[in-house]
Structure formats: structure tokens, C-alpha cells
Amino acid sequence: MANEALAKAGLYVDELNKIRIADPNITRQTQELKDDCHKFVDSELFFPLLATLLLLLCTTSTQNLYNGLTHSLLGMVEFQGIVNKSIAVSNKLAILVEQEKLKAIGSRNLLESVAKDREMQQQQLHALVLEKKIELERLKVQLNTLKKEEAEQNELIEQFLLQR
């Protein structure tokens, strides 16, 4: 169900659970076709086949054979060009997807960093509030002590003045 929703948006999940913008089956088939083309061009059969076709072209006097072979060779060259362009587009898309993925990872890391900084700042403020409460309590005790001392001194002064 999630894969269908992603597919409607033009996104696909491959067998490695990576998000892709191209259908993994089409990508796999494209890669297989590319590999097959390379194998055929690189194989020992390609040049002998090409030489045979050219020999037939030279030895046969019919224009239809010449046109057919030329068309076939041009078709093969055109097909190879299309395959190469498809591969280039796929590679560019892969690079763009990778760049976007790295941007997303960077954004996520930045968000996590900001959250951690905020939590640390909150802990520091909480510790500062606690320190200020302790200092307030100490100052209250000191104030009470000084008030008692002042009262005692005032009482002594009063007694001293009464005795005179």
C-alpha cells in the first residue's frame, strides 16, 4: 500500500529499501540491456558479422540488400546512441537523488543538533534558577540573623539608656 502511494508520486523502493525515482524493474532491465549491448559489441561475433555484412554488401548487386544492411547498421548505431543517452540520464538522476538525500541527512542532523542545544540550554537555565533559589534562602537566613542582632542591640541600648 505504501509502495503504491510512492509509485503514484513517481518514487519507488528497491530491494535494498532505498528510495528511487525510477522503477527498479525498468532500471534493472535497462542495465541488462546495456550489458547485453556491450557484450555484443565487445564479443568476437560483432566484427566478423559486420565484416560479413559488408562483404555481402560489396558482392551483391541488389540495391535492396544494400538498403536493408545500411538500415540495420544505422539502426544498431541509433539504438546504441539511445541506450547511451538513457544511461546518461539515469546516471544524472542518480546523482541528483544522492545530492537531495545528502541535503535531507544534513537537515535532519542540523535539526537534531538544534534540539540538543535547546535541551542543554534548558538544563543550564534550570541549574541557574536552582542556584539563585539557594542564594535567596541563604540571604533570607542572613537577614533574619541580622534582624535578631539589631533587635538585641536596640534592647541593649534601651536598657543602657534606662539605667542612666
XYZ file of N, CA and C in Angstrom:
492
model
N 0.821 -1.185 0.000
C 0.000 0.000 0.000
C 0.872 1.259 0.000
N 1.927 1.268 0.850
C 2.832 2.412 0.873
C 3.599 2.504 -0.433
N 3.985 1.334 -0.972
C 4.707 1.315 -2.248
C 3.838 1.863 -3.373
N 2.529 1.570 -3.319
C 1.621 2.084 -4.346
C 1.509 3.602 -4.252
N 1.440 4.115 -3.027
C 1.351 5.564 -2.841
C 2.624 6.236 -3.333
N 3.765 5.628 -3.039
C 5.032 6.176 -3.522
C 5.100 6.115 -5.041
N 4.616 4.992 -5.620
C 4.649 4.822 -7.077
C 3.783 5.890 -7.754
N 2.653 6.235 -7.134
C 1.806 7.289 -7.701
C 2.531 8.631 -7.705
N 3.416 8.818 -6.718
C 4.188 10.059 -6.632
C 5.451 9.996 -7.481
N 5.670 8.857 -8.151
C 6.850 8.726 -9.007
C 8.084 8.283 -8.250
N 7.891 7.705 -7.047
C 9.004 7.210 -6.237
C 8.847 5.714 -6.046
N 9.955 5.018 -5.964
C 9.934 3.567 -5.816
C 10.936 3.155 -4.750
N 10.708 2.007 -4.149
C 11.626 1.449 -3.158
C 12.234 0.194 -3.766
N 13.587 0.131 -3.793
C 14.233 -1.040 -4.389
C 14.425 -2.130 -3.336
N 15.099 -3.214 -3.734
C 15.262 -4.353 -2.822
C 16.175 -4.034 -1.638
N 16.928 -2.939 -1.704
C 17.771 -2.511 -0.592
C 17.064 -1.466 0.276
N 15.760 -1.269 0.012
C 14.925 -0.300 0.730
C 15.432 1.131 0.571
N 15.974 1.420 -0.612
C 16.392 2.780 -0.929
C 15.338 3.390 -1.842
N 15.072 4.670 -1.639
C 14.075 5.358 -2.453
C 14.715 5.717 -3.792
N 13.997 5.394 -4.867
C 14.476 5.657 -6.231
C 13.398 6.430 -6.984
N 13.817 7.188 -7.994
C 12.828 7.891 -8.810
C 12.512 7.121 -10.072
N 13.241 6.070 -10.336
C 12.965 5.205 -11.489
C 12.534 3.843 -10.960
N 11.587 3.229 -11.647
C 11.109 1.907 -11.269
C 12.294 0.939 -11.259
N 12.538 0.218 -10.136
C 13.683 -0.692 -10.063
C 13.684 -1.742 -11.172
N 12.515 -2.210 -11.594
C 12.459 -3.206 -12.672
C 12.948 -2.607 -13.988
N 12.508 -1.398 -14.278
C 12.942 -0.738 -15.512
C 14.438 -0.449 -15.446
N 14.913 -0.008 -14.286
C 16.343 0.253 -14.121
C 17.148 -1.017 -14.330
N 16.680 -2.123 -13.755
C 17.375 -3.398 -13.903
C 17.372 -3.833 -15.365
N 16.217 -3.708 -16.029
C 16.126 -4.099 -17.437
C 17.019 -3.218 -18.307
N 17.068 -1.934 -18.004
C 17.940 -1.023 -18.752
C 19.398 -1.424 -18.591
N 19.780 -1.749 -17.348
C 21.164 -2.164 -17.093
C 21.470 -3.470 -17.817
N 20.524 -4.412 -17.807
C 20.732 -5.678 -18.513
C 20.869 -5.439 -20.013
N 20.044 -4.567 -20.559
C 20.119 -4.252 -21.988
C 21.457 -3.599 -22.318
N 21.883 -2.701 -21.466
C 23.187 -2.049 -21.667
C 24.298 -3.090 -21.648
N 24.260 -3.971 -20.653
C 25.282 -5.020 -20.553
C 25.265 -5.923 -21.776
N 24.059 -6.288 -22.235
C 23.943 -7.139 -23.426
C 24.514 -6.437 -24.653
N 24.237 -5.151 -24.794
C 24.771 -4.393 -25.933
C 26.293 -4.352 -25.893
N 26.828 -4.080 -24.701
C 28.286 -4.054 -24.568
C 28.882 -5.424 -24.869
N 28.236 -6.466 -24.368
C 28.732 -7.823 -24.635
C 28.721 -8.116 -26.131
N 27.635 -7.706 -26.795
C 27.531 -7.990 -28.227
C 28.596 -7.221 -29.002
N 28.743 -5.919 -28.686
C 29.733 -5.110 -29.403
C 31.142 -5.604 -29.106
N 31.384 -6.006 -27.849
C 32.714 -6.474 -27.462
C 32.961 -7.934 -27.826
N 31.920 -8.644 -28.217
C 32.086 -10.076 -28.492
C 32.862 -10.299 -29.783
N 33.316 -11.506 -29.926
C 34.074 -11.896 -31.122
C 33.154 -12.015 -32.337
N 31.856 -12.039 -32.113
C 30.908 -12.193 -33.212
C 30.593 -10.880 -33.911
N 30.728 -9.769 -33.221
C 30.296 -8.493 -33.776
C 31.064 -8.120 -35.042
N 32.403 -8.094 -34.947
C 33.197 -7.667 -36.106
C 33.142 -8.667 -37.260
N 33.198 -10.003 -36.993
C 33.021 -10.911 -38.128
C 31.648 -10.739 -38.781
N 30.618 -10.531 -37.962
C 29.285 -10.321 -38.513
C 29.250 -9.041 -39.338
N 29.867 -8.006 -38.820
C 29.945 -6.745 -39.538
C 30.721 -6.915 -40.846
N 31.834 -7.652 -40.787
C 32.641 -7.888 -41.994
C 31.840 -8.689 -43.020
N 31.107 -9.683 -42.529
C 30.292 -10.499 -43.432
C 29.215 -9.648 -44.091
N 28.581 -8.807 -43.301
C 27.551 -7.938 -43.858
C 28.134 -6.990 -44.902
N 29.296 -6.454 -44.604
C 29.937 -5.558 -45.568
C 30.355 -6.303 -46.834
N 30.838 -7.536 -46.659
C 31.222 -8.356 -47.811
C 30.009 -8.645 -48.683
N 28.897 -9.000 -48.011
C 27.663 -9.231 -48.765
C 27.239 -7.971 -49.504
N 27.416 -6.857 -48.846
C 27.060 -5.585 -49.464
C 27.899 -5.340 -50.720
N 29.189 -5.647 -50.615
C 30.094 -5.425 -51.753
C 29.827 -6.407 -52.892
N 29.507 -7.638 -52.534
C 29.371 -8.662 -53.569
C 27.978 -8.738 -54.162
N 27.005 -8.213 -53.501
C 25.635 -8.297 -54.003
C 25.310 -7.027 -54.761
N 24.673 -7.207 -55.857
C 24.402 -6.047 -56.702
C 23.029 -5.462 -56.469
N 22.272 -6.068 -55.600
C 20.909 -5.558 -55.443
C 20.890 -4.382 -54.490
N 20.183 -3.395 -54.850
C 20.053 -2.187 -54.039
C 19.252 -2.461 -52.765
N 18.323 -3.384 -52.795
C 17.512 -3.697 -51.619
C 18.367 -4.235 -50.486
N 19.311 -5.116 -50.801
C 20.196 -5.666 -49.778
C 21.035 -4.554 -49.164
N 21.552 -3.693 -50.020
C 22.365 -2.571 -49.544
C 21.546 -1.678 -48.610
N 20.335 -1.352 -49.050
C 19.469 -0.506 -48.222
C 19.121 -1.187 -46.900
N 18.838 -2.483 -46.947
C 18.493 -3.224 -45.732
C 19.650 -3.280 -44.749
N 20.857 -3.561 -45.266
C 22.033 -3.624 -44.392
C 22.371 -2.255 -43.820
N 22.304 -1.268 -44.669
C 22.586 0.090 -44.200
C 21.580 0.491 -43.125
N 20.339 0.190 -43.379
C 19.293 0.499 -42.402
C 19.543 -0.249 -41.084
N 19.932 -1.521 -41.185
C 20.199 -2.319 -39.981
C 21.373 -1.753 -39.200
N 22.456 -1.420 -39.916
C 23.627 -0.858 -39.237
C 23.300 0.492 -38.611
N 22.586 1.314 -39.353
C 22.196 2.611 -38.795
C 21.274 2.435 -37.597
N 20.395 1.449 -37.692
C 19.504 1.155 -36.570
C 20.281 0.728 -35.336
N 21.321 -0.097 -35.548
C 22.145 -0.532 -34.414
C 22.876 0.652 -33.797
N 23.419 1.520 -34.644
C 24.127 2.703 -34.148
C 23.148 3.623 -33.416
N 21.985 3.827 -33.992
C 20.967 4.671 -33.363
C 20.525 4.077 -32.025
N 20.335 2.753 -32.020
C 19.936 2.075 -30.786
C 21.011 2.247 -29.711
N 22.276 2.091 -30.099
C 23.373 2.264 -29.145
C 23.373 3.688 -28.602
N 23.096 4.669 -29.475
C 23.025 6.060 -29.030
C 21.896 6.282 -28.037
N 20.748 5.685 -28.321
C 19.600 5.811 -27.411
C 19.924 5.181 -26.063
N 20.546 4.007 -26.104
C 20.920 3.326 -24.858
C 21.902 4.187 -24.075
N 22.894 4.745 -24.756
C 23.879 5.591 -24.069
C 23.227 6.828 -23.462
N 22.285 7.442 -24.188
C 21.577 8.608 -23.648
C 20.739 8.221 -22.433
N 20.086 7.066 -22.507
C 19.274 6.598 -21.373
C 20.148 6.371 -20.152
N 21.301 5.790 -20.373
C 22.231 5.535 -19.267
C 22.716 6.858 -18.682
N 23.026 7.822 -19.542
C 23.486 9.127 -19.065
C 22.406 9.816 -18.236
N 21.165 9.759 -18.705
C 20.055 10.365 -17.953
C 19.885 9.665 -16.608
N 19.958 8.339 -16.615
C 19.828 7.583 -15.363
C 20.939 7.957 -14.394
N 22.152 8.098 -14.903
C 23.277 8.473 -14.038
C 23.096 9.874 -13.469
N 22.622 10.814 -14.293
C 22.380 12.172 -13.799
C 21.296 12.170 -12.725
N 20.244 11.406 -12.963
C 19.170 11.323 -11.966
C 19.677 10.712 -10.670
N 20.521 9.705 -10.783
C 21.086 9.076 -9.579
C 21.910 10.086 -8.792
N 22.676 10.910 -9.492
C 23.482 11.935 -8.820
C 22.575 12.950 -8.128
N 21.518 13.381 -8.816
C 20.586 14.347 -8.214
C 19.895 13.770 -6.986
N 19.486 12.517 -7.080
C 18.834 11.867 -5.941
C 19.809 11.778 -4.772
N 21.042 11.419 -5.049
C 22.057 11.307 -3.995
C 22.301 12.668 -3.344
N 22.349 13.729 -4.141
C 22.536 15.072 -3.593
C 21.365 15.460 -2.693
N 20.155 15.181 -3.138
C 18.978 15.502 -2.325
C 18.962 14.683 -1.037
N 19.401 13.435 -1.147
C 19.456 12.585 0.038
C 20.458 13.156 1.042
N 21.612 13.611 0.556
C 22.609 14.202 1.447
C 22.088 15.496 2.076
N 21.349 16.296 1.301
C 20.749 17.508 1.865
C 19.763 17.154 2.979
N 18.962 16.129 2.747
C 17.974 15.712 3.750
C 18.672 15.229 5.015
N 19.753 14.468 4.852
C 20.504 13.980 6.016
C 21.100 15.162 6.770
N 21.653 16.133 6.043
C 22.215 17.323 6.680
C 21.162 18.109 7.441
N 19.993 18.257 6.855
C 18.901 18.971 7.527
C 18.464 18.244 8.791
N 18.370 16.918 8.698
C 17.981 16.138 9.867
C 19.025 16.282 10.974
N 20.307 16.216 10.624
C 21.370 16.363 11.617
C 21.337 17.747 12.255
N 21.088 18.779 11.446
C 21.001 20.136 11.974
C 19.833 20.260 12.947
N 18.702 19.681 12.596
C 17.531 19.717 13.466
C 17.817 19.015 14.793
N 18.468 17.858 14.732
C 18.815 17.138 15.955
C 19.783 17.958 16.801
N 20.726 18.626 16.164
C 21.700 19.449 16.876
C 21.008 20.617 17.579
N 20.080 21.257 16.888
C 19.340 22.378 17.485
C 18.535 21.891 18.689
N 17.921 20.737 18.571
C 17.133 20.192 19.683
C 18.030 19.896 20.882
N 19.200 19.328 20.637
C 20.134 19.033 21.734
C 20.629 20.320 22.379
N 20.928 21.339 21.564
C 21.374 22.622 22.107
C 20.290 23.248 22.979
N 19.052 23.175 22.518
C 17.935 23.739 23.278
C 17.776 23.003 24.619
N 17.904 21.690 24.591
C 17.782 20.910 25.822
C 18.911 21.264 26.792
N 20.133 21.414 26.266
C 21.266 21.763 27.119
C 21.067 23.151 27.722
N 20.583 24.090 26.925
C 20.329 25.439 27.410
C 19.254 25.420 28.504
N 18.234 24.601 28.329
C 17.175 24.488 29.324
C 17.738 23.933 30.636
N 18.622 22.944 30.547
C 19.236 22.380 31.750
C 20.095 23.426 32.457
N 20.832 24.230 31.685
C 21.664 25.274 32.280
C 20.801 26.318 32.989
N 19.701 26.703 32.365
C 18.802 27.673 32.994
C 18.177 27.103 34.271
N 17.830 25.835 34.238
C 17.274 25.186 35.427
C 18.307 25.187 36.562
N 19.563 24.891 36.232
C 20.624 24.899 37.247
C 20.822 26.312 37.795
N 20.750 27.327 36.950
C 20.906 28.711 37.384
C 19.763 29.117 38.317
N 18.542 28.726 37.986
C 17.389 29.019 38.848
C 17.582 28.368 40.214
N 18.052 27.132 40.220
C 18.293 26.422 41.477
C 19.357 27.141 42.309
N 20.434 27.586 41.659
C 21.483 28.330 42.368
C 20.922 29.615 42.976
N 20.091 30.330 42.225
C 19.519 31.587 42.712
C 18.573 31.336 43.888
N 17.822 30.231 43.851
C 16.937 29.894 44.972
C 17.752 29.623 46.229
N 18.858 28.900 46.065
C 19.723 28.599 47.219
C 20.308 29.897 47.773
N 20.754 30.786 46.881
C 21.312 32.065 47.327
C 20.240 32.905 48.023
N 19.011 32.900 47.513
C 17.906 33.631 48.134
C 17.651 33.106 49.547
N 17.642 31.800 49.688
C 17.411 31.196 51.010
C 18.517 31.598 51.987
N 19.761 31.589 51.497
C 20.892 31.979 52.345
C 20.761 33.441 52.769
N 20.363 34.308 51.833
C 20.208 35.727 52.153
C 19.054 35.964 53.127
N 17.973 35.171 53.013
C 16.856 35.284 53.964
C 17.314 34.930 55.376
N 18.093 33.844 55.470
C 18.609 33.433 56.784
C 19.512 34.524 57.342
N 20.373 35.071 56.495
C 21.279 36.130 56.928
C 20.489 37.360 57.377
N 19.416 37.720 56.654
C 18.573 38.860 57.009
C 17.931 38.641 58.377
N 17.395 37.439 58.588
C 16.769 37.135 59.885
C 17.787 37.235 61.012
N 18.987 36.734 60.754
C 20.040 36.801 61.774
C 20.383 38.255 62.087
N 20.516 39.070 61.065
C 20.841 40.487 61.267
C 19.699 41.218 61.980
N 18.443 40.875 61.675
C 17.302 41.491 62.365
C 17.320 41.151 63.852
N 17.638 39.879 64.164
C 17.708 39.473 65.576
C 18.826 40.233 66.281
N 19.966 40.334 65.597
C 21.108 41.039 66.187
C 20.776 42.519 66.404
N 20.060 43.127 65.431
C 19.662 44.526 65.552
C 18.703 44.699 66.732
N 17.773 43.759 66.861
C 16.813 43.838 67.965
C 17.537 43.715 69.303
N 18.501 42.800 69.373
C 19.259 42.634 70.618
C 20.046 43.897 70.941
N 20.667 44.494 69.908
C 21.450 45.711 70.136
C 20.539 46.877 70.544
N 19.367 46.963 69.919
C 18.421 48.019 70.296
C 17.960 47.822 71.738
N 17.753 46.588 72.133
C 17.348 46.288 73.503
C 18.454 46.673 74.484
N 19.700 46.365 74.116
C 20.829 46.743 74.975
C 20.933 48.264 75.100
N 20.745 48.967 73.998
C 20.817 50.432 74.019
C 19.700 50.985 74.901
N 18.511 50.403 74.787
C 17.377 50.845 75.581
C 17.636 50.615 77.073
N 18.173 49.446 77.393
C 18.485 49.151 78.793
C 19.572 50.092 79.310
N 20.519 50.373 78.460
C 21.606 51.267 78.859
C 21.071 52.685 79.118
N 20.148 53.123 78.258
C 19.584 54.454 78.415
C 18.657 54.523 79.640
N 17.984 53.436 79.948
C 17.098 53.403 81.102
C 17.889 53.405 82.407
N 19.030 52.835 82.388
C 19.862 52.772 83.577
C 20.521 54.121 83.853
N 20.592 54.958 83.059
C 21.223 56.265 83.235
C 20.350 57.251 83.832
